[in-house]
């Protein structure tokens, strides 16, 4: 494995860029190859077998770009495919659920936690089980929120329709007094501004992006894979289907140079 090789990151769409942003903040010297499988989005409504197959194909695509490690920047793919990927490929592969759980448990005062994620992630019970293992006293309430990803991919991240969907989804858990809301989908950090306005500071918002970046850093350090080269690191974005909304959102969210988006053929 070559330390000057890029990191590979994949998601079904724009959500994984929330992890890319955290990676660029913590590991500014790393080059990144990003794959958004926009042609087959959403992953959240697909069966575990299909998600595993997509995750293997996404990883193979990144391997063809000679990445030194893969970040599965998608909770649905992490929940259903991470152990399978780790068994299949001989390179560091890091997911987002364990970092998300770690971030949730970083406040020992949390008592009642709401978890929102895709239907696939909620059905896998990945968050519910991991939280119950480490904090059996914690009350966790999970809610699939499948309408959010299409809004986000459309760039409607501050639209009145989105706000009313969010209110509908969150009302029951807010009525029961959650103190923490886990954003169990990498798309959802794009909703942090609107969620903050809706929830004020009564509810702590947790996502896995920065904790995931910290896991990646520890892994690269342990494997001697941190990039030490002096040249400017690069960020390449590949999509299985081009979308203007993706490009606009990516520029707005990353505020970074990534050149022309490339067409990915898996
Ligand atoms: N961003 C993904 C996740 O974290 C997947 C969203 C989707 O494609 O449904 O689950």
PDB file of C-alpha atoms and ligand atoms in Angstrom:
ATOM      1  CA  UNK A   1       0.000   0.000   0.000  1.00  0.00           C
ATOM      2  CA  UNK A   2       1.333   3.403  -0.992  1.00  0.00           C
ATOM      3  CA  UNK A   3       1.022   6.338   1.470  1.00  0.00           C
ATOM      4  CA  UNK A   4       0.848   8.903  -1.329  1.00  0.00           C
ATOM      5  CA  UNK A   5      -2.194   7.148  -2.865  1.00  0.00           C
ATOM      6  CA  UNK A   6      -5.602   8.797  -2.377  1.00  0.00           C
ATOM      7  CA  UNK A   7      -8.309   7.835   0.075  1.00  0.00           C
ATOM      8  CA  UNK A   8     -11.410   6.353  -1.541  1.00  0.00           C
ATOM      9  CA  UNK A   9     -14.807   7.484  -0.264  1.00  0.00           C
ATOM     10  CA  UNK A  10     -18.215   6.343  -1.476  1.00  0.00           C
ATOM     11  CA  UNK A  11     -21.897   6.999  -0.876  1.00  0.00           C
ATOM     12  CA  UNK A  12     -25.070   6.694  -2.922  1.00  0.00           C
ATOM     13  CA  UNK A  13     -25.023  10.447  -3.603  1.00  0.00           C
ATOM     14  CA  UNK A  14     -24.158  13.779  -2.084  1.00  0.00           C
ATOM     15  CA  UNK A  15     -24.293  12.622   1.566  1.00  0.00           C
ATOM     16  CA  UNK A  16     -20.760  11.260   1.681  1.00  0.00           C
ATOM     17  CA  UNK A  17     -19.475  14.780   1.015  1.00  0.00           C
ATOM     18  CA  UNK A  18     -20.274  15.542   4.652  1.00  0.00           C
ATOM     19  CA  UNK A  19     -17.589  12.981   5.486  1.00  0.00           C
ATOM     20  CA  UNK A  20     -15.264  14.371   2.781  1.00  0.00           C
ATOM     21  CA  UNK A  21     -15.535  17.814   4.382  1.00  0.00           C
ATOM     22  CA  UNK A  22     -14.574  16.402   7.785  1.00  0.00           C
ATOM     23  CA  UNK A  23     -11.700  14.435   6.216  1.00  0.00           C
ATOM     24  CA  UNK A  24     -10.368  17.552   4.507  1.00  0.00           C
ATOM     25  CA  UNK A  25     -10.500  19.466   7.774  1.00  0.00           C
ATOM     26  CA  UNK A  26      -8.684  16.808   9.784  1.00  0.00           C
ATOM     27  CA  UNK A  27      -6.401  15.404   7.074  1.00  0.00           C
ATOM     28  CA  UNK A  28      -5.770  18.367   4.759  1.00  0.00           C
ATOM     29  CA  UNK A  29      -2.781  16.675   3.104  1.00  0.00           C
ATOM     30  CA  UNK A  30      -4.755  13.655   1.841  1.00  0.00           C
ATOM     31  CA  UNK A  31      -5.974  13.279  -1.735  1.00  0.00           C
ATOM     32  CA  UNK A  32      -9.505  11.913  -2.117  1.00  0.00           C
ATOM     33  CA  UNK A  33     -11.332  10.026  -4.845  1.00  0.00           C
ATOM     34  CA  UNK A  34     -15.086  10.263  -4.232  1.00  0.00           C
ATOM     35  CA  UNK A  35     -17.711   8.039  -5.806  1.00  0.00           C
ATOM     36  CA  UNK A  36     -21.406   8.966  -5.676  1.00  0.00           C
ATOM     37  CA  UNK A  37     -23.583   6.161  -7.015  1.00  0.00           C
ATOM     38  CA  UNK A  38     -26.267   8.620  -8.095  1.00  0.00           C
ATOM     39  CA  UNK A  39     -27.604   6.303 -10.820  1.00  0.00           C
ATOM     40  CA  UNK A  40     -28.762   3.801  -8.187  1.00  0.00           C
ATOM     41  CA  UNK A  41     -29.725   6.174  -5.372  1.00  0.00           C
ATOM     42  CA  UNK A  42     -31.383   5.776  -2.918  1.00  0.00           C
ATOM     43  CA  UNK A  43     -29.687   2.859  -1.179  1.00  0.00           C
ATOM     44  CA  UNK A  44     -31.910   3.243   1.876  1.00  0.00           C
ATOM     45  CA  UNK A  45     -34.922   1.504   0.350  1.00  0.00           C
ATOM     46  CA  UNK A  46     -33.002  -1.452  -1.143  1.00  0.00           C
ATOM     47  CA  UNK A  47     -32.627  -4.966   0.273  1.00  0.00           C
ATOM     48  CA  UNK A  48     -29.483  -5.934   2.249  1.00  0.00           C
ATOM     49  CA  UNK A  49     -28.298  -8.224  -0.603  1.00  0.00           C
ATOM     50  CA  UNK A  50     -28.576  -5.451  -3.175  1.00  0.00           C
ATOM     51  CA  UNK A  51     -26.794  -2.969  -0.905  1.00  0.00           C
ATOM     52  CA  UNK A  52     -23.955  -5.471  -0.366  1.00  0.00           C
ATOM     53  CA  UNK A  53     -23.602  -5.962  -4.127  1.00  0.00           C
ATOM     54  CA  UNK A  54     -23.569  -2.179  -4.741  1.00  0.00           C
ATOM     55  CA  UNK A  55     -21.012  -1.676  -1.952  1.00  0.00           C
ATOM     56  CA  UNK A  56     -18.686  -4.310  -3.462  1.00  0.00           C
ATOM     57  CA  UNK A  57     -18.949  -2.683  -6.907  1.00  0.00           C
ATOM     58  CA  UNK A  58     -18.314   0.775  -5.426  1.00  0.00           C
ATOM     59  CA  UNK A  59     -15.227  -0.517  -3.605  1.00  0.00           C
ATOM     60  CA  UNK A  60     -13.935  -2.236  -6.762  1.00  0.00           C
ATOM     61  CA  UNK A  61     -14.321   1.051  -8.648  1.00  0.00           C
ATOM     62  CA  UNK A  62     -12.247   2.869  -6.012  1.00  0.00           C
ATOM     63  CA  UNK A  63      -9.615   0.106  -6.074  1.00  0.00           C
ATOM     64  CA  UNK A  64      -9.216   0.664  -9.803  1.00  0.00           C
ATOM     65  CA  UNK A  65      -8.266   4.226  -8.805  1.00  0.00           C
ATOM     66  CA  UNK A  66      -5.557   2.748  -6.572  1.00  0.00           C
ATOM     67  CA  UNK A  67      -6.830   4.068  -3.281  1.00  0.00           C
ATOM     68  CA  UNK A  68      -4.981   3.109  -0.087  1.00  0.00           C
ATOM     69  CA  UNK A  69      -8.093   2.838   2.115  1.00  0.00           C
ATOM     70  CA  UNK A  70     -11.854   3.043   1.651  1.00  0.00           C
ATOM     71  CA  UNK A  71     -14.316   5.074   3.685  1.00  0.00           C
ATOM     72  CA  UNK A  72     -17.877   3.795   3.430  1.00  0.00           C
ATOM     73  CA  UNK A  73     -19.487   7.222   3.849  1.00  0.00           C
ATOM     74  CA  UNK A  74     -22.984   5.764   3.866  1.00  0.00           C
ATOM     75  CA  UNK A  75     -24.760   4.412   6.923  1.00  0.00           C
ATOM     76  CA  UNK A  76     -26.943   2.058   4.907  1.00  0.00           C
ATOM     77  CA  UNK A  77     -23.937   0.457   3.201  1.00  0.00           C
ATOM     78  CA  UNK A  78     -22.018   0.365   6.489  1.00  0.00           C
ATOM     79  CA  UNK A  79     -24.926  -1.276   8.301  1.00  0.00           C
ATOM     80  CA  UNK A  80     -25.383  -4.012   5.686  1.00  0.00           C
ATOM     81  CA  UNK A  81     -22.010  -4.449   4.018  1.00  0.00           C
ATOM     82  CA  UNK A  82     -19.058  -3.351   6.182  1.00  0.00           C
ATOM     83  CA  UNK A  83     -18.051  -6.801   7.572  1.00  0.00           C
ATOM     84  CA  UNK A  84     -18.476  -8.301   4.086  1.00  0.00           C
ATOM     85  CA  UNK A  85     -16.232  -5.624   2.529  1.00  0.00           C
ATOM     86  CA  UNK A  86     -13.634  -6.039   5.267  1.00  0.00           C
ATOM     87  CA  UNK A  87     -13.563  -9.801   4.604  1.00  0.00           C
ATOM     88  CA  UNK A  88     -13.452  -9.416   0.827  1.00  0.00           C
ATOM     89  CA  UNK A  89     -10.783  -6.699   0.385  1.00  0.00           C
ATOM     90  CA  UNK A  90      -7.308  -6.553   1.883  1.00  0.00           C
ATOM     91  CA  UNK A  91      -7.076  -2.891   2.800  1.00  0.00           C
ATOM     92  CA  UNK A  92      -8.354  -0.651   5.588  1.00  0.00           C
ATOM     93  CA  UNK A  93     -12.119  -0.104   5.202  1.00  0.00           C
ATOM     94  CA  UNK A  94     -13.807   2.277   7.630  1.00  0.00           C
ATOM     95  CA  UNK A  95     -17.550   2.777   8.067  1.00  0.00           C
ATOM     96  CA  UNK A  96     -19.678   5.456   9.707  1.00  0.00           C
ATOM     97  CA  UNK A  97     -21.914   3.633  12.202  1.00  0.00           C
ATOM     98  CA  UNK A  98     -19.298   2.932  14.873  1.00  0.00           C
ATOM     99  CA  UNK A  99     -18.082   6.572  14.775  1.00  0.00           C
ATOM    100  CA  UNK A 100     -21.723   7.717  14.964  1.00  0.00           C
ATOM    101  CA  UNK A 101     -22.298   5.595  18.054  1.00  0.00           C
ATOM    102  CA  UNK A 102     -19.074   6.878  19.610  1.00  0.00           C
ATOM    103  CA  UNK A 103     -20.147  10.488  18.953  1.00  0.00           C
ATOM    104  CA  UNK A 104     -23.568   9.780  20.501  1.00  0.00           C
ATOM    105  CA  UNK A 105     -22.041   8.314  23.642  1.00  0.00           C
ATOM    106  CA  UNK A 106     -19.507  11.115  24.033  1.00  0.00           C
ATOM    107  CA  UNK A 107     -22.021  12.903  26.274  1.00  0.00           C
ATOM    108  CA  UNK A 108     -22.624  10.656  29.274  1.00  0.00           C
ATOM    109  CA  UNK A 109     -25.642  12.773  30.260  1.00  0.00           C
ATOM    110  CA  UNK A 110     -27.719  11.665  27.261  1.00  0.00           C
ATOM    111  CA  UNK A 111     -30.786   9.791  28.494  1.00  0.00           C
ATOM    112  CA  UNK A 112     -33.189   9.653  25.589  1.00  0.00           C
ATOM    113  CA  UNK A 113     -31.916   9.469  22.045  1.00  0.00           C
ATOM    114  CA  UNK A 114     -33.812   9.754  18.781  1.00  0.00           C
ATOM    115  CA  UNK A 115     -32.245   8.114  15.719  1.00  0.00           C
ATOM    116  CA  UNK A 116     -33.276   9.105  12.214  1.00  0.00           C
ATOM    117  CA  UNK A 117     -31.909   7.239   9.197  1.00  0.00           C
ATOM    118  CA  UNK A 118     -32.930   5.465   6.014  1.00  0.00           C
ATOM    119  CA  UNK A 119     -35.351   2.539   6.246  1.00  0.00           C
ATOM    120  CA  UNK A 120     -32.463   0.142   5.533  1.00  0.00           C
ATOM    121  CA  UNK A 121     -30.307   1.467   8.365  1.00  0.00           C
ATOM    122  CA  UNK A 122     -33.172   1.464  10.869  1.00  0.00           C
ATOM    123  CA  UNK A 123     -34.188  -2.072   9.828  1.00  0.00           C
ATOM    124  CA  UNK A 124     -30.620  -3.299  10.342  1.00  0.00           C
ATOM    125  CA  UNK A 125     -30.838  -2.124  13.996  1.00  0.00           C
ATOM    126  CA  UNK A 126     -27.109  -1.268  13.755  1.00  0.00           C
ATOM    127  CA  UNK A 127     -27.432   1.890  15.886  1.00  0.00           C
ATOM    128  CA  UNK A 128     -30.011   0.471  18.289  1.00  0.00           C
ATOM    129  CA  UNK A 129     -27.861  -2.618  19.020  1.00  0.00           C
ATOM    130  CA  UNK A 130     -24.565  -0.769  19.334  1.00  0.00           C
ATOM    131  CA  UNK A 131     -26.075   1.813  21.705  1.00  0.00           C
ATOM    132  CA  UNK A 132     -27.820  -0.861  23.806  1.00  0.00           C
ATOM    133  CA  UNK A 133     -24.552  -2.838  24.115  1.00  0.00           C
ATOM    134  CA  UNK A 134     -22.659   0.145  25.498  1.00  0.00           C
ATOM    135  CA  UNK A 135     -25.387   2.011  27.383  1.00  0.00           C
ATOM    136  CA  UNK A 136     -28.195  -0.418  28.278  1.00  0.00           C
ATOM    137  CA  UNK A 137     -29.880   2.317  30.331  1.00  0.00           C
ATOM    138  CA  UNK A 138     -30.201   4.664  27.349  1.00  0.00           C
ATOM    139  CA  UNK A 139     -33.671   4.995  25.823  1.00  0.00           C
ATOM    140  CA  UNK A 140     -33.322   4.954  22.044  1.00  0.00           C
ATOM    141  CA  UNK A 141     -36.117   5.638  19.625  1.00  0.00           C
ATOM    142  CA  UNK A 142     -35.504   4.931  15.953  1.00  0.00           C
ATOM    143  CA  UNK A 143     -37.490   6.378  13.090  1.00  0.00           C
ATOM    144  CA  UNK A 144     -36.994   5.720   9.368  1.00  0.00           C
ATOM    145  CA  UNK A 145     -37.119   9.017   7.484  1.00  0.00           C
ATOM    146  CA  UNK A 146     -36.985   7.960   3.810  1.00  0.00           C
ATOM    147  CA  UNK A 147     -38.332  11.217   2.374  1.00  0.00           C
ATOM    148  CA  UNK A 148     -35.323  13.252   3.469  1.00  0.00           C
ATOM    149  CA  UNK A 149     -32.719  11.961   0.981  1.00  0.00           C
ATOM    150  CA  UNK A 150     -34.753  12.912  -2.129  1.00  0.00           C
ATOM    151  CA  UNK A 151     -35.239  16.443  -0.732  1.00  0.00           C
ATOM    152  CA  UNK A 152     -31.523  16.777  -0.045  1.00  0.00           C
ATOM    153  CA  UNK A 153     -30.447  15.393  -3.429  1.00  0.00           C
ATOM    154  CA  UNK A 154     -32.811  17.921  -4.998  1.00  0.00           C
ATOM    155  CA  UNK A 155     -31.062  20.705  -3.065  1.00  0.00           C
ATOM    156  CA  UNK A 156     -34.277  21.547  -1.172  1.00  0.00           C
ATOM    157  CA  UNK A 157     -32.471  21.800   2.128  1.00  0.00           C
ATOM    158  CA  UNK A 158     -34.347  24.866   3.351  1.00  0.00           C
ATOM    159  CA  UNK A 159     -37.689  24.394   1.608  1.00  0.00           C
ATOM    160  CA  UNK A 160     -41.008  24.799   3.490  1.00  0.00           C
ATOM    161  CA  UNK A 161     -42.078  21.337   2.275  1.00  0.00           C
ATOM    162  CA  UNK A 162     -38.951  19.812   3.816  1.00  0.00           C
ATOM    163  CA  UNK A 163     -39.638  21.605   7.083  1.00  0.00           C
ATOM    164  CA  UNK A 164     -43.146  20.213   7.312  1.00  0.00           C
ATOM    165  CA  UNK A 165     -41.866  16.679   6.571  1.00  0.00           C
ATOM    166  CA  UNK A 166     -39.244  17.098   9.298  1.00  0.00           C
ATOM    167  CA  UNK A 167     -41.841  18.337  11.791  1.00  0.00           C
ATOM    168  CA  UNK A 168     -44.063  15.349  11.026  1.00  0.00           C
ATOM    169  CA  UNK A 169     -41.173  12.890  11.442  1.00  0.00           C
ATOM    170  CA  UNK A 170     -39.771  14.433  14.620  1.00  0.00           C
ATOM    171  CA  UNK A 171     -42.913  15.398  16.537  1.00  0.00           C
ATOM    172  CA  UNK A 172     -43.474  12.052  18.330  1.00  0.00           C
ATOM    173  CA  UNK A 173     -39.895  11.791  19.593  1.00  0.00           C
ATOM    174  CA  UNK A 174     -39.780  15.475  20.534  1.00  0.00           C
ATOM    175  CA  UNK A 175     -43.040  15.047  22.467  1.00  0.00           C
ATOM    176  CA  UNK A 176     -41.394  12.214  24.377  1.00  0.00           C
ATOM    177  CA  UNK A 177     -38.521  14.520  25.277  1.00  0.00           C
ATOM    178  CA  UNK A 178     -35.408  13.305  23.420  1.00  0.00           C
ATOM    179  CA  UNK A 179     -32.242  15.161  24.461  1.00  0.00           C
ATOM    180  CA  UNK A 180     -30.144  13.924  21.501  1.00  0.00           C
ATOM    181  CA  UNK A 181     -30.898  13.391  17.824  1.00  0.00           C
ATOM    182  CA  UNK A 182     -28.604  11.047  15.890  1.00  0.00           C
ATOM    183  CA  UNK A 183     -28.348  11.887  12.216  1.00  0.00           C
ATOM    184  CA  UNK A 184     -27.888   8.278  11.102  1.00  0.00           C
ATOM    185  CA  UNK A 185     -27.534   9.057   7.413  1.00  0.00           C
ATOM    186  CA  UNK A 186     -24.600  10.935   5.929  1.00  0.00           C
ATOM    187  CA  UNK A 187     -27.001  13.108   3.943  1.00  0.00           C
ATOM    188  CA  UNK A 188     -28.581  14.568   7.047  1.00  0.00           C
ATOM    189  CA  UNK A 189     -25.770  16.881   8.247  1.00  0.00           C
ATOM    190  CA  UNK A 190     -26.812  19.062   5.299  1.00  0.00           C
ATOM    191  CA  UNK A 191     -29.983  19.704   7.318  1.00  0.00           C
ATOM    192  CA  UNK A 192     -28.156  20.899  10.433  1.00  0.00           C
ATOM    193  CA  UNK A 193     -28.930  24.610   9.840  1.00  0.00           C
ATOM    194  CA  UNK A 194     -32.675  23.962   9.452  1.00  0.00           C
ATOM    195  CA  UNK A 195     -32.707  21.465  12.336  1.00  0.00           C
ATOM    196  CA  UNK A 196     -30.929  23.951  14.599  1.00  0.00           C
ATOM    197  CA  UNK A 197     -33.524  26.565  13.800  1.00  0.00           C
ATOM    198  CA  UNK A 198     -36.338  24.108  14.506  1.00  0.00           C
ATOM    199  CA  UNK A 199     -34.917  22.550  17.667  1.00  0.00           C
ATOM    200  CA  UNK A 200     -32.906  25.384  19.203  1.00  0.00           C
ATOM    201  CA  UNK A 201     -30.407  24.070  21.719  1.00  0.00           C
ATOM    202  CA  UNK A 202     -32.833  21.750  23.524  1.00  0.00           C
ATOM    203  CA  UNK A 203     -31.628  18.779  21.483  1.00  0.00           C
ATOM    204  CA  UNK A 204     -27.997  17.829  20.778  1.00  0.00           C
ATOM    205  CA  UNK A 205     -27.430  16.927  17.124  1.00  0.00           C
ATOM    206  CA  UNK A 206     -24.961  14.119  16.475  1.00  0.00           C
ATOM    207  CA  UNK A 207     -23.469  12.941  13.212  1.00  0.00           C
ATOM    208  CA  UNK A 208     -20.609  10.633  12.409  1.00  0.00           C
ATOM    209  CA  UNK A 209     -18.557  12.803  10.026  1.00  0.00           C
ATOM    210  CA  UNK A 210     -15.878  14.214  12.322  1.00  0.00           C
ATOM    211  CA  UNK A 211     -15.619  11.057  14.461  1.00  0.00           C
ATOM    212  CA  UNK A 212     -15.299   9.026  11.265  1.00  0.00           C
ATOM    213  CA  UNK A 213     -12.490  11.314  10.083  1.00  0.00           C
ATOM    214  CA  UNK A 214     -10.755  10.733  13.436  1.00  0.00           C
ATOM    215  CA  UNK A 215     -11.068   6.939  12.913  1.00  0.00           C
ATOM    216  CA  UNK A 216      -9.568   7.300   9.438  1.00  0.00           C
ATOM    217  CA  UNK A 217      -6.672   9.337  10.832  1.00  0.00           C
ATOM    218  CA  UNK A 218      -5.941   6.737  13.536  1.00  0.00           C
ATOM    219  CA  UNK A 219      -6.073   3.933  10.960  1.00  0.00           C
ATOM    220  CA  UNK A 220      -3.708   5.700   8.540  1.00  0.00           C
ATOM    221  CA  UNK A 221      -1.299   6.459  11.374  1.00  0.00           C
ATOM    222  CA  UNK A 222      -1.361   2.865  12.599  1.00  0.00           C
ATOM    223  CA  UNK A 223      -0.737   1.520   9.080  1.00  0.00           C
ATOM    224  CA  UNK A 224       1.953   4.088   8.251  1.00  0.00           C
ATOM    225  CA  UNK A 225      -0.241   5.389   5.445  1.00  0.00           C
ATOM    226  CA  UNK A 226      -0.436   9.146   6.150  1.00  0.00           C
ATOM    227  CA  UNK A 227       0.488  11.117   3.048  1.00  0.00           C
ATOM    228  CA  UNK A 228       3.734  12.998   3.521  1.00  0.00           C
ATOM    229  CA  UNK A 229       4.194  14.188  -0.080  1.00  0.00           C
ATOM    230  CA  UNK A 230       4.493  17.967  -0.448  1.00  0.00           C
ATOM    231  CA  UNK A 231       2.432  18.441  -3.634  1.00  0.00           C
ATOM    232  CA  UNK A 232      -1.105  19.844  -3.371  1.00  0.00           C
ATOM    233  CA  UNK A 233      -3.599  17.062  -2.547  1.00  0.00           C
ATOM    234  CA  UNK A 234      -6.374  16.474  -5.064  1.00  0.00           C
ATOM    235  CA  UNK A 235     -10.119  15.897  -4.815  1.00  0.00           C
ATOM    236  CA  UNK A 236     -11.760  13.982  -7.651  1.00  0.00           C
ATOM    237  CA  UNK A 237     -15.501  13.392  -7.833  1.00  0.00           C
ATOM    238  CA  UNK A 238     -16.997  10.566  -9.891  1.00  0.00           C
ATOM    239  CA  UNK A 239     -20.733  10.018 -10.304  1.00  0.00           C
ATOM    240  CA  UNK A 240     -22.559   7.110 -11.914  1.00  0.00           C
ATOM    241  CA  UNK A 241     -25.085   9.659 -13.181  1.00  0.00           C
ATOM    242  CA  UNK A 242     -24.373  13.364 -13.583  1.00  0.00           C
ATOM    243  CA  UNK A 243     -26.682  15.728 -11.741  1.00  0.00           C
ATOM    244  CA  UNK A 244     -26.593  19.513 -11.789  1.00  0.00           C
ATOM    245  CA  UNK A 245     -28.097  19.614  -8.308  1.00  0.00           C
ATOM    246  CA  UNK A 246     -25.245  17.475  -7.032  1.00  0.00           C
ATOM    247  CA  UNK A 247     -22.672  19.829  -8.487  1.00  0.00           C
ATOM    248  CA  UNK A 248     -24.370  22.952  -7.079  1.00  0.00           C
ATOM    249  CA  UNK A 249     -24.731  21.400  -3.643  1.00  0.00           C
ATOM    250  CA  UNK A 250     -21.172  20.077  -3.671  1.00  0.00           C
ATOM    251  CA  UNK A 251     -19.772  23.539  -4.437  1.00  0.00           C
ATOM    252  CA  UNK A 252     -21.962  25.153  -1.814  1.00  0.00           C
ATOM    253  CA  UNK A 253     -21.186  22.589   0.850  1.00  0.00           C
ATOM    254  CA  UNK A 254     -17.498  21.843   0.236  1.00  0.00           C
ATOM    255  CA  UNK A 255     -16.497  25.262  -1.004  1.00  0.00           C
ATOM    256  CA  UNK A 256     -13.615  23.377  -2.576  1.00  0.00           C
ATOM    257  CA  UNK A 257     -12.012  22.948  -5.952  1.00  0.00           C
ATOM    258  CA  UNK A 258     -12.777  19.594  -7.483  1.00  0.00           C
ATOM    259  CA  UNK A 259     -12.545  20.230 -11.193  1.00  0.00           C
ATOM    260  CA  UNK A 260     -14.976  18.592 -13.583  1.00  0.00           C
ATOM    261  CA  UNK A 261     -17.151  15.815 -12.211  1.00  0.00           C
ATOM    262  CA  UNK A 262     -16.265  12.571 -13.965  1.00  0.00           C
ATOM    263  CA  UNK A 263     -18.642   9.895 -15.196  1.00  0.00           C
ATOM    264  CA  UNK A 264     -18.128   6.636 -13.314  1.00  0.00           C
ATOM    265  CA  UNK A 265     -18.723   3.298 -14.989  1.00  0.00           C
ATOM    266  CA  UNK A 266     -18.862   0.540 -12.390  1.00  0.00           C
TER     267      UNK A 266
HETATM  268  N1  LIG B   1     -26.226   8.626   2.645  1.00  0.00           N
HETATM  269  C1  LIG B   1     -26.680   7.295   2.812  1.00  0.00           C
HETATM  270  C2  LIG B   1     -26.752   6.842   4.220  1.00  0.00           C
HETATM  271  O1  LIG B   1     -25.984   7.344   5.022  1.00  0.00           O
HETATM  272  C3  LIG B   1     -27.694   6.716   1.891  1.00  0.00           C
HETATM  273  C4  LIG B   1     -28.888   7.466   1.523  1.00  0.00           C
HETATM  274  C5  LIG B   1     -29.680   6.690   0.500  1.00  0.00           C
HETATM  275  O2  LIG B   1     -29.161   6.467  -0.590  1.00  0.00           O
HETATM  276  O3  LIG B   1     -30.788   6.268   0.807  1.00  0.00           O
HETATM  277  O4  LIG B   1     -27.503   5.982   4.586  1.00  0.00           O
END
